[in-house]
PDB file of C-alpha atoms in Angstrom:
ATOM      1  CA  LYS A  34       7.962 -25.106   3.193  1.00 48.00           C
ATOM      2  CA  THR A  35       9.459 -24.810   7.630  1.00 53.00           C
ATOM      3  CA  LYS A  36       7.085 -23.212   9.910  1.00 62.00           C
ATOM      4  CA  GLU A  37       7.949 -20.220  11.293  1.00 66.00           C
ATOM      5  CA  ASN A  38       7.588 -20.497  14.645  1.00 82.00           C
ATOM      6  CA  TYR A  39       5.780 -17.518  17.735  1.00 82.00           C
ATOM      7  CA  LEU A  40       9.394 -16.245  18.640  1.00 86.00           C
ATOM      8  CA  GLN A  41      10.705 -16.277  14.850  1.00 86.00           C
ATOM      9  CA  TYR A  42       7.175 -14.726  14.395  1.00 86.00           C
ATOM     10  CA  LEU A  43       7.270 -12.013  16.655  1.00 89.00           C
ATOM     11  CA  LEU A  44      10.727 -10.873  16.383  1.00 90.00           C
ATOM     12  CA  ARG A  45      10.446 -10.462  12.853  1.00 90.00           C
ATOM     13  CA  ARG A  46       7.361  -8.361  13.459  1.00 91.00           C
ATOM     14  CA  LEU A  47       8.248  -6.091  16.403  1.00 94.00           C
ATOM     15  CA  LYS A  48      11.884  -5.607  14.320  1.00 94.00           C
ATOM     16  CA  LYS A  49      10.033  -3.982  11.257  1.00 94.00           C
ATOM     17  CA  LEU A  50       7.109  -2.514  13.766  1.00 95.00           C
ATOM     18  CA  TYR A  51      10.308  -0.548  16.475  1.00 96.00           C
ATOM     19  CA  PHE A  52      12.218   0.122  13.134  1.00 96.00           C
ATOM     20  CA  LEU A  53       9.236   2.269  11.226  1.00 95.00           C
ATOM     21  CA  LEU A  54       8.235   3.816  15.093  1.00 96.00           C
ATOM     22  CA  PHE A  55      11.984   4.691  15.201  1.00 96.00           C
ATOM     23  CA  PHE A  56      12.220   5.892  12.037  1.00 96.00           C
ATOM     24  CA  GLY A  57       8.622   8.000  12.334  1.00 95.00           C
ATOM     25  CA  ILE A  58      10.682  10.533  16.219  1.00 95.00           C
ATOM     26  CA  ALA A  59      13.078  10.527  13.776  1.00 95.00           C
ATOM     27  CA  VAL A  60      10.909  12.428  11.884  1.00 94.00           C
ATOM     28  CA  PHE A  61       8.547  13.760  14.265  1.00 94.00           C
ATOM     29  CA  LEU A  62      12.049  15.135  16.376  1.00 94.00           C
ATOM     30  CA  ALA A  63      13.039  16.729  12.968  1.00 92.00           C
ATOM     31  CA  LEU A  64       9.875  18.726  12.708  1.00 90.00           C
ATOM     32  CA  ASN A  65       9.336  19.360  16.595  1.00 89.00           C
ATOM     33  CA  PHE A  66      12.348  21.451  15.929  1.00 90.00           C
ATOM     34  CA  ILE A  67      11.542  23.427  13.756  1.00 87.00           C
ATOM     35  CA  SER A  68       8.486  23.842  15.100  1.00 82.00           C
ATOM     36  CA  GLU A  69       9.758  24.663  18.582  1.00 82.00           C
ATOM     37  CA  GLY A  70      13.076  25.934  18.250  1.00 81.00           C
ATOM     38  CA  SER A  71      14.609  23.976  20.733  1.00 83.00           C
ATOM     39  CA  PHE A  72      15.485  20.107  21.140  1.00 86.00           C
ATOM     40  CA  TYR A  73      13.035  17.292  22.618  1.00 89.00           C
ATOM     41  CA  GLY A  74      15.550  16.022  25.474  1.00 88.00           C
ATOM     42  CA  ILE A  75      16.873  12.707  26.092  1.00 93.00           C
ATOM     43  CA  LYS A  76      15.833  12.029  28.932  1.00 94.00           C
ATOM     44  CA  ARG A  77      11.963  13.090  27.720  1.00 93.00           C
ATOM     45  CA  ILE A  78      12.624  11.074  24.098  1.00 95.00           C
ATOM     46  CA  LEU A  79      13.535   8.038  26.345  1.00 95.00           C
ATOM     47  CA  LYS A  80      10.769   7.505  28.829  1.00 95.00           C
ATOM     48  CA  GLU A  81       7.923   8.680  26.112  1.00 95.00           C
ATOM     49  CA  ALA A  82      10.182   5.884  23.401  1.00 95.00           C
ATOM     50  CA  LEU A  83      10.127   3.250  26.595  1.00 96.00           C
ATOM     51  CA  LEU A  84       5.803   3.712  26.721  1.00 95.00           C
ATOM     52  CA  LEU A  85       5.572   3.267  23.091  1.00 95.00           C
ATOM     53  CA  VAL A  86       7.682   0.274  22.788  1.00 95.00           C
ATOM     54  CA  THR A  87       6.312  -1.404  26.073  1.00 95.00           C
ATOM     55  CA  SER A  88       2.935  -0.732  24.562  1.00 95.00           C
ATOM     56  CA  PHE A  89       2.254   1.015  28.768  1.00 95.00           C
ATOM     57  CA  GLY A  90       1.862   4.229  27.495  1.00 94.00           C
ATOM     58  CA  ASN A  91      -1.710   3.340  26.373  1.00 95.00           C
ATOM     59  CA  PHE A  92      -3.569   1.842  28.745  1.00 95.00           C
ATOM     60  CA  LYS A  93      -4.396   5.299  30.338  1.00 94.00           C
ATOM     61  CA  ASN A  94      -6.219   8.266  29.142  1.00 92.00           C
ATOM     62  CA  SER A  95      -3.737  10.458  30.619  1.00 92.00           C
ATOM     63  CA  THR A  96      -0.308   8.673  28.384  1.00 93.00           C
ATOM     64  CA  LEU A  97      -2.130   7.926  25.440  1.00 93.00           C
ATOM     65  CA  TYR A  98      -1.886  10.809  23.214  1.00 92.00           C
ATOM     66  CA  ASN A  99       0.886  12.553  24.995  1.00 91.00           C
ATOM     67  CA  ASN A 100       4.412  10.519  23.910  1.00 92.00           C
ATOM     68  CA  PHE A 101       5.375  12.089  20.681  1.00 93.00           C
ATOM     69  CA  SER A 102       2.707  13.111  18.469  1.00 91.00           C
ATOM     70  CA  GLY A 103      -0.664  11.654  19.299  1.00 89.00           C
ATOM     71  CA  PRO A 104      -1.407   9.676  16.437  1.00 91.00           C
ATOM     72  CA  PHE A 105       1.813   6.700  17.554  1.00 94.00           C
ATOM     73  CA  TRP A 106      -0.141   5.414  19.976  1.00 94.00           C
ATOM     74  CA  TYR A 107      -0.814   2.907  17.296  1.00 94.00           C
ATOM     75  CA  PHE A 108       2.851   1.290  17.677  1.00 95.00           C
ATOM     76  CA  GLY A 109       1.577   0.310  21.462  1.00 94.00           C
ATOM     77  CA  LEU A 110      -1.321  -0.661  20.007  1.00 95.00           C
ATOM     78  CA  MET A 111       0.263  -3.129  17.636  1.00 95.00           C
ATOM     79  CA  VAL A 112       2.609  -4.747  19.759  1.00 95.00           C
ATOM     80  CA  GLN A 113      -0.138  -5.520  21.475  1.00 95.00           C
ATOM     81  CA  LEU A 114      -2.088  -6.944  18.470  1.00 94.00           C
ATOM     82  CA  TYR A 115       1.431  -8.726  17.459  1.00 93.00           C
ATOM     83  CA  LEU A 116       1.556 -10.445  21.292  1.00 92.00           C
ATOM     84  CA  LEU A 117      -1.742 -12.140  20.910  1.00 93.00           C
ATOM     85  CA  PHE A 118      -2.082 -12.230  17.447  1.00 91.00           C
ATOM     86  CA  PRO A 119      -1.284 -15.931  17.303  1.00 90.00           C
ATOM     87  CA  ALA A 120      -4.351 -16.537  20.285  1.00 92.00           C
ATOM     88  CA  ILE A 121      -7.102 -13.904  18.461  1.00 94.00           C
ATOM     89  CA  TYR A 122      -5.884 -16.300  15.025  1.00 93.00           C
ATOM     90  CA  GLY A 123      -7.088 -19.259  16.114  1.00 93.00           C
ATOM     91  CA  ILE A 124      -9.885 -17.921  17.922  1.00 95.00           C
ATOM     92  CA  VAL A 125     -11.237 -16.978  14.499  1.00 95.00           C
ATOM     93  CA  LYS A 126     -10.608 -20.610  13.128  1.00 93.00           C
ATOM     94  CA  LYS A 127     -12.884 -22.067  15.937  1.00 94.00           C
ATOM     95  CA  VAL A 128     -15.708 -19.742  17.045  1.00 93.00           C
ATOM     96  CA  ASN A 129     -18.647 -18.150  14.789  1.00 93.00           C
ATOM     97  CA  ILE A 130     -17.943 -14.764  13.657  1.00 92.00           C
ATOM     98  CA  TYR A 131     -21.205 -13.398  14.804  1.00 91.00           C
ATOM     99  CA  LEU A 132     -20.697 -15.433  18.243  1.00 94.00           C
ATOM    100  CA  LEU A 133     -17.566 -14.238  18.623  1.00 94.00           C
ATOM    101  CA  LEU A 134     -18.217 -10.371  18.020  1.00 93.00           C
ATOM    102  CA  GLY A 135     -21.443  -9.952  19.811  1.00 93.00           C
ATOM    103  CA  ILE A 136     -19.087 -11.418  22.789  1.00 94.00           C
ATOM    104  CA  VAL A 137     -16.952  -9.011  21.981  1.00 94.00           C
ATOM    105  CA  TYR A 138     -18.842  -6.216  21.491  1.00 92.00           C
ATOM    106  CA  PHE A 139     -20.698  -6.423  25.279  1.00 92.00           C
ATOM    107  CA  ALA A 140     -17.521  -7.382  26.213  1.00 92.00           C
ATOM    108  CA  ILE A 141     -15.608  -3.644  24.515  1.00 93.00           C
ATOM    109  CA  THR A 142     -19.412  -2.341  25.647  1.00 91.00           C
ATOM    110  CA  GLY A 143     -18.626  -2.827  29.893  1.00 91.00           C
ATOM    111  CA  LEU A 144     -15.189  -1.597  29.550  1.00 91.00           C
ATOM    112  CA  TYR A 145     -15.828   1.533  27.771  1.00 90.00           C
ATOM    113  CA  PHE A 146     -18.263   2.789  30.383  1.00 89.00           C
ATOM    114  CA  TYR A 147     -15.265   1.896  33.106  1.00 91.00           C
ATOM    115  CA  ASP A 148     -13.410   4.112  30.126  1.00 90.00           C
ATOM    116  CA  ARG A 149     -15.200   6.939  30.530  1.00 87.00           C
ATOM    117  CA  ILE A 150     -15.275   7.019  34.521  1.00 90.00           C
ATOM    118  CA  SER A 151     -11.379   5.946  35.296  1.00 93.00           C
ATOM    119  CA  ASP A 152      -7.908   6.573  33.553  1.00 94.00           C
ATOM    120  CA  PHE A 153      -8.128   3.699  32.027  1.00 93.00           C
ATOM    121  CA  SER A 154      -7.905   3.206  27.804  1.00 93.00           C
ATOM    122  CA  VAL A 155      -9.612   0.854  25.984  1.00 93.00           C
ATOM    123  CA  MET A 156     -10.040   2.244  23.132  1.00 91.00           C
ATOM    124  CA  GLY A 157      -5.813   2.432  23.344  1.00 92.00           C
ATOM    125  CA  THR A 158      -5.854  -1.478  23.075  1.00 94.00           C
ATOM    126  CA  VAL A 159      -5.839  -3.752  21.327  1.00 94.00           C
ATOM    127  CA  PHE A 160      -9.144  -4.886  23.137  1.00 93.00           C
ATOM    128  CA  GLY A 161     -10.676  -1.924  22.029  1.00 93.00           C
ATOM    129  CA  HIS A 162     -10.283  -3.187  18.641  1.00 94.00           C
ATOM    130  CA  LEU A 163     -11.243  -6.437  18.192  1.00 95.00           C
ATOM    131  CA  PRO A 164     -13.633  -6.109  16.510  1.00 94.00           C
ATOM    132  CA  GLU A 165     -12.019  -5.036  13.780  1.00 94.00           C
ATOM    133  CA  VAL A 166      -9.078  -7.220  14.440  1.00 95.00           C
ATOM    134  CA  ILE A 167     -11.537 -10.255  14.503  1.00 95.00           C
ATOM    135  CA  LEU A 168     -12.959  -8.799  10.673  1.00 94.00           C
ATOM    136  CA  GLY A 169      -9.583  -9.267   8.909  1.00 94.00           C
ATOM    137  CA  VAL A 170      -7.712 -12.389  10.322  1.00 95.00           C
ATOM    138  CA  TYR A 171     -11.218 -14.504   9.385  1.00 95.00           C
ATOM    139  CA  PHE A 172     -11.140 -12.203   5.984  1.00 94.00           C
ATOM    140  CA  ALA A 173      -7.433 -13.753   6.243  1.00 92.00           C
ATOM    141  CA  GLN A 174      -8.500 -17.117   6.654  1.00 93.00           C
ATOM    142  CA  LYS A 175     -11.493 -17.313   4.590  1.00 92.00           C
ATOM    143  CA  GLY A 176     -10.655 -15.352   1.204  1.00 92.00           C
ATOM    144  CA  PHE A 177     -11.307 -11.416   1.434  1.00 91.00           C
ATOM    145  CA  THR A 178     -15.441 -11.184   0.031  1.00 90.00           C
ATOM    146  CA  LYS A 179     -16.154  -7.397  -0.620  1.00 92.00           C
ATOM    147  CA  PRO A 180     -19.323  -5.647   1.267  1.00 92.00           C
ATOM    148  CA  ASN A 181     -22.965  -6.238   0.499  1.00 92.00           C
ATOM    149  CA  LEU A 182     -24.855  -2.928  -0.310  1.00 93.00           C
ATOM    150  CA  PHE A 183     -26.720  -3.886   2.947  1.00 95.00           C
ATOM    151  CA  LEU A 184     -24.087  -4.249   5.038  1.00 94.00           C
ATOM    152  CA  PHE A 185     -22.202  -1.140   3.450  1.00 95.00           C
ATOM    153  CA  LEU A 186     -25.182   1.383   4.445  1.00 96.00           C
ATOM    154  CA  GLY A 187     -25.619  -0.564   8.287  1.00 95.00           C
ATOM    155  CA  SER A 188     -22.258   0.647   8.461  1.00 95.00           C
ATOM    156  CA  ILE A 189     -22.814   4.072   7.843  1.00 96.00           C
ATOM    157  CA  VAL A 190     -25.851   4.022  10.262  1.00 96.00           C
ATOM    158  CA  VAL A 191     -23.586   2.295  12.992  1.00 94.00           C
ATOM    159  CA  PHE A 192     -20.829   4.866  12.626  1.00 95.00           C
ATOM    160  CA  ILE A 193     -23.404   8.278  13.076  1.00 95.00           C
ATOM    161  CA  VAL A 194     -24.740   6.917  15.664  1.00 95.00           C
ATOM    162  CA  SER A 195     -22.304   5.458  18.217  1.00 92.00           C
ATOM    163  CA  GLN A 196     -20.534   9.769  17.805  1.00 90.00           C
ATOM    164  CA  PHE A 197     -23.408  10.487  19.095  1.00 91.00           C
ATOM    165  CA  TYR A 198     -24.417   6.947  21.695  1.00 87.00           C
ATOM    166  CA  GLY A 199     -21.612   5.711  23.978  1.00 82.00           C
ATOM    167  CA  SER A 200     -23.141   1.987  23.759  1.00 84.00           C
ATOM    168  CA  LEU A 201     -22.934   1.633  20.434  1.00 89.00           C
ATOM    169  CA  PHE A 202     -18.753   3.647  20.111  1.00 90.00           C
ATOM    170  CA  PRO A 203     -17.144   0.892  20.133  1.00 89.00           C
ATOM    171  CA  LEU A 204     -18.434  -0.900  16.686  1.00 91.00           C
ATOM    172  CA  SER A 205     -17.473   2.772  15.975  1.00 93.00           C
ATOM    173  CA  PHE A 206     -14.297   1.267  14.330  1.00 94.00           C
ATOM    174  CA  LEU A 207     -15.387  -2.118  12.946  1.00 94.00           C
ATOM    175  CA  ALA A 208     -17.921   0.416  10.580  1.00 95.00           C
ATOM    176  CA  ILE A 209     -15.353   2.840   9.658  1.00 95.00           C
ATOM    177  CA  THR A 210     -13.338  -0.314   8.516  1.00 95.00           C
ATOM    178  CA  ILE A 211     -16.625  -1.654   5.970  1.00 95.00           C
ATOM    179  CA  ILE A 212     -17.470   1.489   5.139  1.00 96.00           C
ATOM    180  CA  LEU A 213     -13.546   2.529   3.435  1.00 94.00           C
ATOM    181  CA  LEU A 214     -13.238  -1.829   2.106  1.00 94.00           C
ATOM    182  CA  TYR A 215     -16.858  -1.262   0.420  1.00 95.00           C
ATOM    183  CA  ILE A 216     -15.557   2.309  -1.469  1.00 93.00           C
ATOM    184  CA  ILE A 217     -12.213   1.127  -1.986  1.00 89.00           C
ATOM    185  CA  SER A 218     -13.621  -1.856  -3.637  1.00 90.00           C
ATOM    186  CA  THR A 219     -15.980   0.311  -5.456  1.00 90.00           C
ATOM    187  CA  LEU A 220     -13.232   2.151  -6.323  1.00 86.00           C
ATOM    188  CA  LEU A 221     -10.785  -0.413  -7.502  1.00 83.00           C
ATOM    189  CA  GLN A 222     -13.299  -2.514  -9.871  1.00 83.00           C
ATOM    190  CA  VAL A 223     -14.385   1.182 -12.260  1.00 83.00           C
ATOM    191  CA  MET A 224     -10.883   3.258 -11.856  1.00 80.00           C
ATOM    192  CA  ASN A 225      -8.475   3.105 -15.117  1.00 79.00           C
ATOM    193  CA  GLY A 226      -5.104   1.975 -14.639  1.00 79.00           C
ATOM    194  CA  TYR A 227      -3.599   5.857 -13.712  1.00 81.00           C
ATOM    195  CA  TYR A 228      -5.614   6.171 -11.165  1.00 82.00           C
ATOM    196  CA  LYS A 229      -5.534   2.785  -9.970  1.00 83.00           C
ATOM    197  CA  GLN A 230      -2.161   2.903  -9.391  1.00 86.00           C
ATOM    198  CA  THR A 231      -2.257   6.016  -7.852  1.00 86.00           C
ATOM    199  CA  LEU A 232      -4.948   4.356  -5.118  1.00 83.00           C
ATOM    200  CA  LEU A 233      -2.334   1.387  -4.520  1.00 85.00           C
ATOM    201  CA  TYR A 234       1.023   3.738  -3.727  1.00 91.00           C
ATOM    202  CA  ILE A 235      -1.056   5.999  -1.124  1.00 90.00           C
ATOM    203  CA  GLY A 236      -1.841   2.463   0.571  1.00 89.00           C
ATOM    204  CA  GLU A 237       2.028   1.594   0.259  1.00 92.00           C
ATOM    205  CA  ILE A 238       2.982   4.714   1.631  1.00 94.00           C
ATOM    206  CA  SER A 239       0.704   4.922   3.515  1.00 93.00           C
ATOM    207  CA  MET A 240       3.132   4.253   7.453  1.00 94.00           C
ATOM    208  CA  ILE A 241       5.195   7.110   5.933  1.00 95.00           C
ATOM    209  CA  LEU A 242       1.929   9.463   5.538  1.00 94.00           C
ATOM    210  CA  PHE A 243       1.417   8.393   8.968  1.00 93.00           C
ATOM    211  CA  VAL A 244       4.307   9.402  10.983  1.00 92.00           C
ATOM    212  CA  VAL A 245       4.596  12.135   9.277  1.00 93.00           C
ATOM    213  CA  ASN A 246       1.030  14.146   9.194  1.00 90.00           C
ATOM    214  CA  GLY A 247       0.303  13.539  13.011  1.00 87.00           C
ATOM    215  CA  PRO A 248       4.424  16.013  13.348  1.00 88.00           C
ATOM    216  CA  MET A 249       3.614  17.743  11.018  1.00 87.00           C
ATOM    217  CA  ARG A 250       0.707  19.349  12.040  1.00 82.00           C
ATOM    218  CA  LEU A 251       2.557  21.061  15.152  1.00 77.00           C
ATOM    219  CA  LEU A 252       4.547  23.290  12.230  1.00 78.00           C
ATOM    220  CA  PRO A 253       2.456  26.537  13.243  1.00 76.00           C
ATOM    221  CA  PHE A 254       1.690  27.364   9.502  1.00 72.00           C
ATOM    222  CA  PHE A 255      -0.584  25.187  10.306  1.00 74.00           C
ATOM    223  CA  SER A 256      -1.058  24.689  14.068  1.00 67.00           C
ATOM    224  CA  ILE A 257      -5.317  24.513  14.937  1.00 60.00           C
ATOM    225  CA  GLU A 258      -4.865  27.902  16.259  1.00 59.00           C
ATOM    226  CA  ASN A 259      -3.800  29.970  12.744  1.00 57.00           C
ATOM    227  CA  THR A 260      -7.322  30.468  11.862  1.00 57.00           C
ATOM    228  CA  GLU A 261      -6.152  32.784   8.913  1.00 61.00           C
ATOM    229  CA  LEU A 262      -6.157  31.246   4.990  1.00 58.00           C
ATOM    230  CA  ARG A 263      -7.168  28.095   6.942  1.00 64.00           C
ATOM    231  CA  ALA A 264      -8.857  26.791   3.240  1.00 67.00           C
ATOM    232  CA  GLU A 265      -5.544  27.814   1.004  1.00 70.00           C
ATOM    233  CA  ARG A 266      -3.219  26.346   4.264  1.00 74.00           C
ATOM    234  CA  ILE A 267      -5.078  22.420   3.932  1.00 78.00           C
ATOM    235  CA  PHE A 268      -4.379  22.544   0.210  1.00 82.00           C
ATOM    236  CA  LEU A 269      -0.931  23.112   0.439  1.00 84.00           C
ATOM    237  CA  TYR A 270      -0.882  21.480   3.654  1.00 85.00           C
ATOM    238  CA  LEU A 271      -1.661  18.367   1.405  1.00 87.00           C
ATOM    239  CA  ILE A 272       1.065  18.716  -1.378  1.00 89.00           C
ATOM    240  CA  ILE A 273       3.937  19.443   1.214  1.00 90.00           C
ATOM    241  CA  LEU A 274       2.482  16.608   3.015  1.00 91.00           C
ATOM    242  CA  PHE A 275       3.078  13.855  -0.027  1.00 93.00           C
ATOM    243  CA  VAL A 276       5.873  15.222  -1.784  1.00 93.00           C
ATOM    244  CA  ILE A 277       7.713  15.059   2.892  1.00 93.00           C
ATOM    245  CA  SER A 278       6.450  11.784   2.733  1.00 94.00           C
ATOM    246  CA  HIS A 279       7.287  10.206  -0.848  1.00 94.00           C
ATOM    247  CA  ILE A 280      10.547  11.629  -0.311  1.00 95.00           C
ATOM    248  CA  LEU A 281      10.565   9.868   2.854  1.00 96.00           C
ATOM    249  CA  TYR A 282       9.611   6.745   2.089  1.00 96.00           C
ATOM    250  CA  ASN A 283      12.121   6.728  -0.468  1.00 96.00           C
ATOM    251  CA  ILE A 284      14.502   7.143   2.189  1.00 96.00           C
ATOM    252  CA  TYR A 285      12.754   4.495   4.578  1.00 96.00           C
ATOM    253  CA  ALA A 286      12.330   1.699   1.622  1.00 95.00           C
ATOM    254  CA  PHE A 287      16.340   2.263   1.204  1.00 95.00           C
ATOM    255  CA  LEU A 288      17.523   1.990   4.796  1.00 95.00           C
ATOM    256  CA  VAL A 289      14.957  -1.346   5.272  1.00 94.00           C
ATOM    257  CA  LYS A 290      16.720  -2.900   2.289  1.00 92.00           C
ATOM    258  CA  LYS A 291      20.222  -1.964   3.897  1.00 92.00           C
ATOM    259  CA  LEU A 292      19.920  -2.946   7.212  1.00 91.00           C
ATOM    260  CA  LYS A 293      17.912  -6.689   5.801  1.00 88.00           C
ATOM    261  CA  VAL A 294      14.733  -5.241   8.161  1.00 88.00           C
TER     262      VAL A 294
END
């Protein structure tokens, strides 16, 4: 089999990412119109789309969460990851993972404290998330291994403490990744067929859940300011979220197949 060169890899990945981004923007515009009763504006759409497509909006705290829906900053992060992935892959292959994580942690911590006193956003960039990226690349190279109980419990401690002390915050995403890997791996081992398939399907539509969840919270009935019947609204919100995401996932999958994205 012919190896894919870097440019082919990059174009293929960005094509899929940008298609999902523009699909998410369309969802956002529809829900925003329902929420606000007015159109978002062409100039504003083009500006915010450009900041996400280029990932320029990710480098400043003042613009990080202000492009369409707050969680959409993730698209800019992925652009950076695809650009740097070959270099990260090569480094992980050659350097001991514990040494690499140690070096990266101290580098990110320094940038994080600079982040706190400036408009620069380290956690909005791929550099702030290198620990979990490195772990993912390591598993891709060596094969996935379920975290042991000691690592799981240690990650819980790190995650909790990181919410109070800035020096550990750069490790919080790695910690929650390990926690989720342990929990999901354990669940998959004990679940019967129905629940296992349900969990796997949630994973399959997770990207659509992601693009729908943020914009849907803009709707007045589900807004944070509206405190009446909060528990009831959260339950209703989850039902509607999954129903809409299921429908949109099928539309998205159809378009991907039809357009050969």
